[in-house]
XYZ file of C-alpha atoms in Angstrom:
696
model
C 7.109 13.975 45.543
C 8.004 10.344 45.006
C 9.028 8.309 48.048
C 12.139 7.383 46.046
C 13.330 10.997 46.017
C 13.794 13.713 48.598
C 14.707 17.396 48.955
C 18.285 17.926 50.103
C 19.174 20.955 52.219
C 22.656 21.908 53.374
C 23.230 25.144 55.262
C 26.497 26.335 56.763
C 25.996 29.146 59.275
C 28.834 31.450 60.299
C 29.939 34.975 61.117
C 29.249 37.587 58.433
C 31.026 36.778 55.187
C 33.103 39.331 53.257
C 30.573 40.842 50.819
C 32.811 40.196 47.838
C 32.973 36.471 48.647
C 29.295 35.585 49.101
C 28.177 35.114 45.481
C 31.217 33.146 44.370
C 31.317 30.863 47.426
C 27.573 30.243 47.213
C 27.750 29.264 43.553
C 30.892 27.161 44.020
C 29.411 25.277 46.971
C 26.220 24.433 45.051
C 28.252 23.298 42.039
C 30.500 21.151 44.234
C 27.627 19.433 46.083
C 25.716 18.805 42.855
C 28.918 17.522 41.256
C 29.426 15.100 44.136
C 25.948 13.678 43.624
C 26.604 13.303 39.900
C 29.904 11.511 40.472
C 28.146 9.140 42.822
C 25.447 8.487 40.218
C 22.712 10.021 42.369
C 20.105 11.718 40.201
C 18.354 15.010 41.014
C 16.364 17.673 39.151
C 17.188 21.246 40.219
C 19.930 22.760 42.352
C 19.623 26.197 44.004
C 22.562 28.177 45.344
C 21.282 30.179 48.314
C 23.079 32.513 50.659
C 23.033 35.555 52.892
C 25.704 37.364 54.916
C 25.692 34.704 57.658
C 25.072 31.566 55.641
C 25.860 29.496 52.568
C 23.131 27.075 51.555
C 22.288 24.552 48.866
C 18.800 23.186 48.195
C 18.462 20.347 45.681
C 15.123 18.908 44.611
C 14.144 15.313 43.768
C 17.377 13.744 44.951
C 17.327 9.961 44.544
C 17.462 8.231 47.911
C 19.787 5.530 46.620
C 22.454 5.067 44.024
C 21.255 2.873 41.149
C 22.402 -0.748 41.181
C 25.436 -1.253 38.976
C 26.317 -4.246 36.844
C 29.997 -5.136 36.955
C 32.394 -7.509 35.234
C 35.772 -8.428 36.662
C 38.344 -10.273 34.569
C 40.501 -12.972 36.144
C 43.332 -15.256 34.952
C 43.435 -16.719 31.428
C 41.780 -20.149 31.096
C 45.151 -21.582 30.086
C 46.494 -20.980 33.603
C 43.196 -21.280 35.493
C 42.952 -25.071 35.087
C 45.559 -27.833 34.956
C 45.722 -30.656 32.401
C 43.180 -32.681 34.338
C 40.703 -29.775 34.375
C 41.124 -28.996 38.074
C 41.267 -25.337 39.094
C 44.733 -23.990 39.800
C 45.736 -21.726 42.660
C 45.280 -18.779 40.290
C 41.632 -19.670 39.725
C 40.988 -20.365 43.406
C 42.628 -17.111 44.479
C 40.591 -15.118 42.002
C 37.375 -16.776 43.218
C 38.212 -15.979 46.853
C 38.887 -12.347 45.996
C 35.432 -12.209 44.397
C 33.754 -13.915 47.367
C 32.469 -16.856 45.285
C 33.364 -20.466 44.501
C 35.304 -21.347 41.353
C 32.271 -23.044 39.856
C 30.386 -19.735 40.085
C 32.874 -17.983 37.808
C 32.110 -17.444 34.114
C 34.147 -17.373 30.939
C 35.004 -14.180 29.042
C 35.863 -14.571 25.358
C 37.881 -11.756 23.728
C 40.067 -11.308 20.678
C 43.028 -11.771 22.987
C 41.805 -15.092 24.329
C 39.562 -16.666 26.962
C 39.536 -15.637 30.619
C 37.797 -16.392 33.875
C 35.387 -13.659 34.828
C 33.086 -12.700 37.666
C 29.886 -10.893 36.788
C 27.284 -9.522 39.131
C 25.254 -6.566 40.291
C 26.464 -4.181 42.963
C 23.684 -2.678 45.062
C 23.629 1.100 45.241
C 24.327 2.786 48.583
C 21.878 5.021 50.385
C 22.321 8.688 49.517
C 22.202 9.378 53.235
C 25.455 7.414 53.632
C 27.122 9.262 50.764
C 26.265 12.811 51.805
C 28.868 13.342 54.588
C 31.700 12.558 52.196
C 30.180 14.725 49.447
C 29.776 17.682 51.817
C 33.298 17.394 53.233
C 34.797 17.161 49.749
C 32.806 20.178 48.573
C 33.890 22.345 51.525
C 37.539 21.378 51.237
C 37.646 22.461 47.595
C 36.086 25.915 47.961
C 38.392 28.691 46.651
C 39.138 30.589 49.863
C 42.335 32.665 49.584
C 42.480 33.615 53.279
C 41.321 31.054 55.827
C 41.053 31.601 59.566
C 40.960 29.512 62.740
C 38.755 30.134 65.757
C 38.564 28.884 69.312
C 40.539 25.709 69.846
C 39.689 24.404 66.355
C 42.452 23.152 64.094
C 40.203 23.378 61.015
C 40.111 26.578 58.935
C 37.426 28.375 56.964
C 36.631 31.835 55.661
C 34.719 32.688 58.873
C 33.973 30.871 62.175
C 31.197 28.293 61.699
C 28.396 28.206 64.301
C 25.731 25.870 62.943
C 25.218 23.204 60.280
C 21.969 21.942 58.762
C 21.933 18.801 56.609
C 18.548 17.250 55.857
C 16.847 14.906 53.413
C 13.185 15.848 53.585
C 12.324 15.790 57.294
C 15.301 13.673 58.393
C 18.610 15.046 59.676
C 21.710 13.521 58.075
C 24.512 13.284 60.652
C 27.790 14.992 59.693
C 30.393 16.957 61.588
C 32.156 19.814 59.822
C 34.497 22.340 61.438
C 33.731 20.733 64.790
C 29.975 21.380 64.506
C 27.382 18.568 64.351
C 24.565 18.881 61.855
C 20.990 19.333 62.963
C 17.728 20.955 61.923
C 18.235 24.286 63.721
C 19.112 27.340 61.638
C 19.347 30.944 62.784
C 17.166 33.858 61.820
C 17.908 37.585 61.711
C 20.225 38.684 64.527
C 17.727 41.195 65.891
C 14.316 40.361 64.458
C 14.526 36.624 65.179
C 17.450 35.752 67.480
C 15.885 32.411 68.511
C 16.779 29.223 66.593
C 14.693 28.337 63.550
C 13.676 24.673 63.729
C 13.187 23.287 60.231
C 10.556 20.568 59.950
C 11.295 19.753 56.331
C 14.095 20.600 53.905
C 11.577 21.912 51.401
C 10.373 24.561 53.900
C 13.742 26.304 54.132
C 13.154 29.542 52.191
C 9.688 30.088 53.664
C 10.855 29.358 57.215
C 13.786 31.745 56.845
C 11.532 34.456 55.417
C 9.391 34.116 58.541
C 12.610 34.590 60.508
C 13.392 37.812 58.576
C 16.056 36.345 56.287
C 15.737 36.330 52.488
C 18.053 33.465 51.579
C 17.454 33.530 47.816
C 20.140 35.927 46.542
C 18.290 36.699 43.311
C 15.000 37.439 45.086
C 16.807 39.588 47.627
C 18.646 41.529 44.899
C 15.404 42.095 42.972
C 13.708 43.252 46.174
C 16.486 45.788 46.783
C 16.492 46.946 43.156
C 12.736 47.501 43.073
C 12.796 49.238 46.444
C 15.622 51.608 45.518
C 13.981 52.508 42.210
C 10.628 53.130 43.880
C 12.198 55.259 46.601
C 14.046 57.332 44.013
C 10.768 58.062 42.230
C 9.029 58.812 45.522
C 11.508 61.541 46.396
C 11.281 63.140 42.953
C 14.191 61.702 41.000
C 15.699 58.450 39.859
C 18.290 56.388 41.691
C 21.772 55.910 40.219
C 22.229 52.149 40.519
C 25.697 50.766 39.931
C 25.418 46.967 39.429
C 28.582 46.338 41.465
C 27.231 48.391 44.372
C 23.879 46.619 44.140
C 25.634 43.247 44.395
C 27.701 44.444 47.346
C 24.659 45.717 49.230
C 22.866 42.450 48.467
C 25.722 40.590 50.156
C 25.515 42.798 53.262
C 21.849 42.507 54.232
C 19.538 39.644 55.161
C 16.354 41.681 55.509
C 16.674 44.751 53.261
C 14.756 47.886 54.162
C 15.081 50.832 51.772
C 15.282 54.346 53.259
C 16.248 57.755 51.918
C 17.947 60.765 53.426
C 19.300 64.156 52.405
C 22.423 66.270 52.681
C 23.232 69.975 52.539
C 22.560 71.369 49.076
C 25.750 73.445 49.385
C 27.774 70.302 48.691
C 26.436 70.238 45.134
C 29.136 72.760 44.171
C 31.547 69.820 44.266
C 31.785 67.784 41.020
C 29.038 65.142 41.129
C 31.488 62.284 40.423
C 33.298 63.090 43.688
C 30.062 63.137 45.678
C 28.941 59.893 44.071
C 32.285 58.209 44.807
C 31.972 59.287 48.428
C 28.384 58.045 48.731
C 28.954 54.748 46.917
C 32.474 53.930 48.065
C 32.380 55.034 51.680
C 28.750 54.603 52.659
C 27.292 52.266 50.011
C 24.514 54.756 49.332
C 22.686 55.077 46.019
C 22.808 58.669 44.687
C 19.745 60.300 43.129
C 19.518 62.456 39.985
C 16.707 64.625 38.687
C 15.044 64.310 35.271
C 17.822 66.411 33.679
C 20.567 64.228 35.120
C 21.626 66.692 37.812
C 22.554 65.283 41.212
C 19.977 65.885 43.931
C 20.919 66.457 47.590
C 19.404 63.073 48.432
C 20.636 59.514 48.901
C 19.100 56.070 49.300
C 20.401 53.522 51.762
C 19.477 49.901 52.438
C 19.290 48.994 56.109
C 19.505 45.446 57.466
C 16.786 46.043 60.024
C 13.153 47.101 59.978
C 13.395 49.779 62.661
C 10.441 50.883 64.761
C 11.813 54.415 64.347
C 13.136 54.705 60.759
C 13.566 58.459 61.165
C 16.359 57.834 63.658
C 18.055 55.449 61.217
C 17.859 58.093 58.482
C 19.180 60.770 60.837
C 22.124 58.556 61.722
C 22.979 58.049 58.076
C 22.688 61.788 57.387
C 25.055 62.435 60.292
C 27.593 59.982 58.868
C 27.510 61.239 55.271
C 28.087 64.895 56.154
C 31.780 64.591 57.142
C 32.410 62.393 54.095
C 31.004 65.019 51.758
C 32.792 67.741 53.725
C 36.067 65.919 53.016
C 35.275 65.862 49.294
C 34.478 69.595 49.383
C 37.728 70.274 51.244
C 39.760 68.305 48.679
C 38.029 70.195 45.862
C 38.817 73.587 47.384
C 42.399 72.658 48.247
C 43.149 71.230 44.795
C 41.760 74.262 42.975
C 44.181 76.507 44.859
C 46.915 75.215 42.529
C 46.931 74.700 38.778
C 47.602 71.363 37.156
C 50.732 72.790 35.574
C 52.133 73.719 38.979
C 51.873 70.051 39.957
C 54.077 68.772 37.130
C 57.319 68.884 39.192
C 55.664 66.542 41.734
C 55.339 63.896 39.002
C 59.143 63.645 38.937
C 58.949 62.090 42.405
C 56.410 59.415 41.415
C 57.933 56.316 39.845
C 56.070 54.838 36.882
C 58.476 51.905 36.610
C 62.075 51.824 37.827
C 63.605 51.261 34.401
C 61.135 53.499 32.588
C 61.408 56.487 34.892
C 58.912 58.710 36.636
C 55.404 59.793 35.706
C 56.990 63.014 34.479
C 59.151 60.988 32.083
C 56.135 59.052 30.880
C 54.102 62.240 30.405
C 56.909 63.741 28.310
C 57.035 60.650 26.082
C 53.262 60.642 25.605
C 53.259 64.378 24.853
C 55.952 64.011 22.175
C 54.239 61.008 20.567
C 50.838 62.725 20.635
C 52.266 65.869 19.018
C 53.923 63.764 16.300
C 50.608 62.090 15.370
C 48.312 65.073 15.974
C 47.733 65.913 12.320
C 46.938 62.250 11.579
C 44.127 62.583 14.138
C 43.093 65.994 12.778
C 44.022 67.742 16.023
C 46.303 70.638 16.931
C 49.896 69.512 17.741
C 50.310 72.092 20.497
C 47.075 71.042 22.175
C 48.179 67.416 21.864
C 51.513 68.210 23.533
C 49.792 70.242 26.237
C 47.274 67.494 27.005
C 50.041 64.882 27.099
C 52.049 66.893 29.610
C 49.033 67.465 31.903
C 47.505 63.998 31.593
C 48.979 62.639 34.851
C 48.951 65.841 36.914
C 45.680 65.046 38.683
C 47.262 61.887 40.143
C 49.017 64.069 42.738
C 45.851 65.909 43.819
C 44.123 65.339 47.153
C 40.894 64.238 45.499
C 42.427 61.521 43.338
C 44.569 60.362 46.233
C 41.344 59.765 48.176
C 39.315 58.517 45.191
C 41.703 56.845 42.680
C 38.784 55.923 40.436
C 38.392 59.640 39.657
C 41.705 59.924 37.798
C 41.080 61.730 34.552
C 37.643 62.875 35.677
C 39.163 65.329 38.125
C 41.838 66.255 35.592
C 39.035 67.457 33.312
C 37.453 69.557 36.073
C 40.731 71.082 37.246
C 41.838 71.851 33.682
C 38.530 73.614 33.082
C 38.997 75.610 36.296
C 42.533 76.521 35.137
C 41.195 77.904 31.849
C 42.743 75.234 29.640
C 41.296 74.750 26.156
C 38.071 72.698 26.312
C 39.531 70.041 23.984
C 42.526 69.636 26.315
C 40.337 69.373 29.426
C 38.112 66.742 27.833
C 41.120 64.741 26.613
C 42.510 64.503 30.173
C 39.426 62.442 31.038
C 39.097 60.551 27.761
C 42.717 59.350 27.778
C 41.548 56.466 30.010
C 38.791 55.327 27.647
C 37.864 52.568 27.173
C 38.227 51.952 30.914
C 36.684 48.461 30.769
C 35.534 45.932 28.185
C 32.104 47.417 27.446
C 33.196 51.038 27.747
C 33.096 53.386 24.763
C 36.253 54.784 23.200
C 37.057 58.481 23.581
C 34.536 60.676 21.777
C 36.929 63.468 20.770
C 39.834 63.093 18.301
C 42.281 64.544 20.857
C 41.000 62.122 23.489
C 41.517 59.188 21.121
C 44.988 60.449 20.233
C 46.005 60.591 23.891
C 44.435 57.182 24.574
C 46.467 55.703 21.712
C 49.732 57.462 22.653
C 49.393 56.502 26.321
C 48.847 52.829 25.530
C 51.551 52.716 22.875
C 54.050 54.105 25.387
C 53.023 51.610 28.057
C 53.145 48.631 25.699
C 56.536 49.412 24.189
C 58.053 50.279 27.559
C 56.873 47.195 29.421
C 57.785 44.881 26.531
C 61.240 46.504 26.445
C 61.936 45.626 30.090
C 60.916 42.007 29.486
C 57.608 42.065 31.353
C 55.311 40.880 28.554
C 52.280 38.897 29.809
C 52.844 35.192 30.370
C 49.931 32.795 30.730
C 47.330 34.287 33.037
C 49.777 36.799 34.531
C 49.432 40.341 33.233
C 50.395 42.675 36.118
C 50.587 45.759 33.873
C 47.215 45.018 32.171
C 48.883 45.020 28.751
C 46.141 42.924 27.155
C 43.591 45.545 28.139
C 45.927 48.319 26.926
C 46.350 46.645 23.541
C 42.597 46.168 23.130
C 41.965 49.806 24.034
C 44.558 50.958 21.497
C 43.136 48.754 18.731
C 39.546 49.753 19.430
C 40.486 53.462 19.446
C 42.078 53.163 16.009
C 39.344 51.002 14.481
C 36.207 52.555 15.966
C 37.680 56.038 15.637
C 38.453 55.264 11.962
C 42.084 56.358 12.141
C 44.196 54.802 9.333
C 47.387 54.458 11.400
C 50.123 51.899 10.747
C 50.440 50.220 14.133
C 53.976 49.005 13.465
C 55.160 52.528 12.657
C 53.332 53.908 15.705
C 54.978 51.385 18.024
C 58.379 52.046 16.445
C 57.940 55.751 17.152
C 56.847 55.007 20.718
C 59.822 52.664 21.177
C 62.198 55.382 19.971
C 61.108 57.537 22.932
C 61.947 54.844 25.507
C 65.327 54.917 27.315
C 67.992 54.096 24.720
C 69.636 51.382 26.801
C 66.464 49.250 26.669
C 66.588 48.778 22.867
C 62.783 48.909 22.789
C 62.737 48.756 18.997
C 63.739 45.085 19.126
C 60.399 44.285 20.765
C 58.167 46.023 18.230
C 57.579 42.991 16.034
C 56.699 40.670 18.978
C 54.417 43.459 20.183
C 52.661 43.631 16.797
C 52.053 39.871 17.008
C 50.744 40.371 20.552
C 48.297 42.992 19.247
C 47.230 40.691 16.419
C 46.276 38.039 18.958
C 44.248 40.608 20.884
C 42.564 41.530 17.602
C 41.762 37.864 17.042
C 40.123 37.779 20.470
C 38.058 40.883 19.756
C 36.623 39.376 16.588
C 35.975 36.050 18.316
C 33.992 37.830 21.051
C 32.065 39.715 18.364
C 31.031 36.398 16.769
C 33.258 36.412 13.688
C 34.618 33.011 12.660
C 38.329 32.251 12.907
C 38.478 31.644 9.140
C 37.660 35.328 8.505
C 40.585 36.424 10.659
C 42.944 34.001 8.949
C 41.773 35.069 5.483
C 42.968 38.617 6.229
C 45.973 37.842 8.376
C 47.484 35.592 5.699
C 47.760 38.504 3.243
C 48.834 41.318 5.547
C 52.507 42.284 5.365
C 54.525 40.736 8.215
C 56.178 44.055 9.063
C 53.031 46.224 8.978
C 49.569 46.278 10.496
C 46.928 48.943 10.011
C 44.065 47.913 12.340
C 41.416 49.984 10.526
C 42.351 48.463 7.158
C 42.441 44.974 8.727
C 38.954 45.541 10.129
C 37.556 46.690 6.789
C 39.011 43.670 5.010
C 37.620 41.258 7.606
C 34.157 42.789 7.454
C 34.337 42.617 3.656
C 35.093 38.892 3.897
C 32.143 38.526 6.243
C 29.866 40.214 3.703
C 31.371 38.161 0.861
C 30.862 34.873 2.736
C 27.110 35.497 2.731
C 26.924 35.821 -1.067
C 25.573 32.813 -3.029
C 28.821 32.650 -5.018
C 31.112 32.657 -1.961
C 31.366 28.899 -1.424
C 32.132 28.177 -5.074
C 34.712 30.962 -5.296
C 36.395 29.858 -2.054
C 36.745 26.371 -3.521
C 38.043 27.774 -6.814
C 40.664 29.827 -5.006
C 41.824 26.743 -3.106
C 42.140 24.944 -6.424
C 44.058 27.836 -7.990
C 46.396 28.002 -4.997
C 47.167 24.272 -5.231
C 47.704 24.386 -9.018
C 50.118 27.317 -8.756
C 52.010 25.701 -5.883
C 52.548 22.516 -7.866
C 53.666 24.292 -11.037
C 57.366 23.718 -11.632
C 57.864 27.144 -13.177
C 56.734 30.666 -12.317
C 53.990 31.843 -14.721
C 54.662 34.978 -16.786
C 53.411 38.274 -15.443
C 51.258 38.974 -18.491
C 48.556 36.965 -20.271
C 49.054 36.301 -24.002
C 45.538 36.618 -25.443
C 46.662 34.917 -28.675
C 47.283 31.712 -26.719
C 43.796 31.649 -25.194
C 42.376 28.975 -27.485
C 39.424 27.607 -25.510
C 36.168 29.618 -25.387
C 35.979 29.162 -21.578
C 39.421 30.651 -20.955
C 38.708 33.482 -23.396
C 35.455 34.230 -21.557
C 37.187 34.227 -18.148
C 39.914 36.569 -19.355
C 37.351 38.925 -20.889
C 35.201 38.975 -17.753
C 38.216 39.479 -15.518
C 39.672 42.255 -17.698
C 36.328 44.036 -17.725
C 36.123 44.101 -13.913
C 39.776 44.471 -12.915
C 40.008 48.294 -13.248
C 36.910 48.852 -11.102
C 38.086 46.263 -8.549
C 41.541 47.823 -8.263
C 40.051 51.308 -7.917
C 37.760 50.110 -5.122
C 40.659 48.410 -3.335
C 42.707 51.611 -3.533
C 39.815 53.444 -1.842
C 39.361 50.760 0.830
C 36.040 49.632 -0.659
C 36.789 45.977 -0.036
C 33.182 44.788 0.277
C 32.261 46.351 -3.060
C 35.420 44.934 -4.677
C 34.664 41.383 -3.499
C 31.062 41.741 -4.669
C 32.424 42.705 -8.070
C 34.741 39.682 -8.098
C 31.823 37.450 -7.120
C 30.407 38.154 -10.589
C 33.219 35.949 -11.966
C 31.730 32.810 -10.453
C 30.102 31.596 -13.667
C 33.123 32.080 -16.009
C 35.425 30.547 -13.347
C 33.169 27.479 -13.021
C 33.026 27.096 -16.819
C 36.815 27.418 -17.014
C 37.433 24.572 -14.595
C 34.706 22.448 -16.226
C 36.039 22.806 -19.767
C 39.752 23.700 -19.670
C 42.742 21.475 -18.910
C 45.155 23.841 -17.186
C 48.187 21.549 -17.400
C 48.114 21.265 -21.200
C 50.734 19.207 -23.029
C 51.612 22.395 -24.900
C 54.020 24.137 -22.499
C 53.306 27.635 -23.851
C 49.536 27.222 -23.495
C 50.011 25.696 -20.036
C 52.078 28.649 -18.805
C 49.569 31.100 -20.274
C 46.718 29.412 -18.427
C 48.759 29.537 -15.225
C 49.305 33.260 -15.875
C 45.518 33.649 -16.204
C 44.923 31.915 -12.865
C 47.728 33.874 -11.218
C 46.116 37.160 -12.297
C 42.771 36.011 -10.918
C 44.371 34.993 -7.637
C 46.128 38.353 -7.366
C 42.831 40.216 -7.598
C 41.441 38.271 -4.644
C 44.666 38.335 -2.605
C 44.774 42.113 -2.884
C 41.911 41.957 -0.334
C 42.125 38.604 1.473
C 42.808 34.931 0.971
C 39.247 33.800 0.307
C 40.491 30.213 -0.015
C 40.501 30.223 3.814
C 36.711 30.659 3.817
C 34.291 27.692 3.896
C 33.449 26.183 0.514
C 29.731 26.129 1.339
C 28.040 29.489 1.693
């Protein structure tokens, strides 16, 4: 490494961090320190965000030891006031010179368009990076996003956890700084049990290796990969494969410094409990990784990651097996207790659970969803009575013991309990699928009844919350309405249900309490859904011009998401055709010509007034394709219809090359406008292709 650069190491040692805070704080600290160097003009090559439960660390390579020298220019008084009539410097000139630390005769002249001025030019020497670091570190720490800070001892400073040691080094040299009452040095700390003695760092570059020797893996990515590989290997060793939830993996990674993978077992009798409940207990309570066999069935095994390499791992495993048994016993107890009553018998309890004060109880909400689902059942090709039944039972599992203990199992347990009660399979499945999609990458409900309930549930929530004036504002969305709208739209589009969203929301609004006048919020809600639709297409990589091409032609009081989607995808296909750019430009030209016309063109084209060969050819080509285009549009075959219209490129180009639309003959002029109007109408029946780029 060049003598002009050095490795920078900053480590902040403390009590164990909250596992959910480690990754974010580690990344933010590295970004803040690197940003401080950049603002100071100090160059570097790579920056690594490191961290473990008891430390946040930043290691930056090839940090310049000094700021670069900086040329400066400082403007003083105008020459007109800098010297008197005899040419002697005035007080203004002398004062400016003193402020610059030079004599007047050392000043220079600056010529600008505004005039001539005295100026002082020079080169400012860069400061040592060592001098800059304390300020950079303090600024970085003070700007970390810590929602809950704490004090310790007699300190007045606050941080996420009590700080016990600080390391700040440039290569082998310690950089003095005091943060949270602790002076920096070269002593870190190793694993609490495997290496309780201080770790003396000889060089900043040795940090990760020295900490590994002290039983601490400080590289979060390496540590996560080590855990992942170990858990997978252990799952295979015990005859199955580990169920690895990425969120759980990240949490475990933030809890251990020296991960050691072990496996244990539990009583096979617990497998009578639904596997989701056992998995929730293992993952949520104990942070264990469950294990499935080759057929996907849960095995009576678990994998845990210890933070210590025990001399007697069997005792560690036995301890974990002792701890998991009462947890699984609780899940079994909840399962047995809940099955003693049917879901239907729990419906009266929903009357005591408030959904929202102005919108009533969960029983009220269930009744609204049931009525709306029954009304739209045939549109989803489902049985109205099953739809009503599923709507009524959809929230019943929320008052069971199992869901009270494991809220993430809502819907899942409803499906199991409905099956136990002998409900129709479609109803039982829908009680689970009503919540799909649960998150951004989740699939929509697989069954038509599940999609119907998912749509009815979200439509009721959206209309109700909008009616009470709680629409999302800015980043605030306490009722997760954006997610609800996206789930509704995706269910209709991906499920291929041709439902008018405006009509659906009007029906949902009609079921809300009459005093709320929910119907008045339907149109703002449609616009809200349109914006969510815009976001969906943006995330999928579709250009904004495609969205606008369709939105500009859809009726303001109606929105059918499936039809909107088909039109947008048709525009996407059309935009890739060789003729697309030319036709987009032609449609812009037609739009502008028709806007500027002082009279409305006639509805019909008079073929006797088509005198130019080019206009006759365009009319013939258009007339030949119009019936097929209109038939395709009626069937929703928008891509095929636009491909058919793309065949008009050549006659359209010839028309604009050889025909003067605004003829001096008024009758011919209006007939040509009628021709262009008919052409425009064919395109606008699908989308406004003039919104598309003119180059394909």
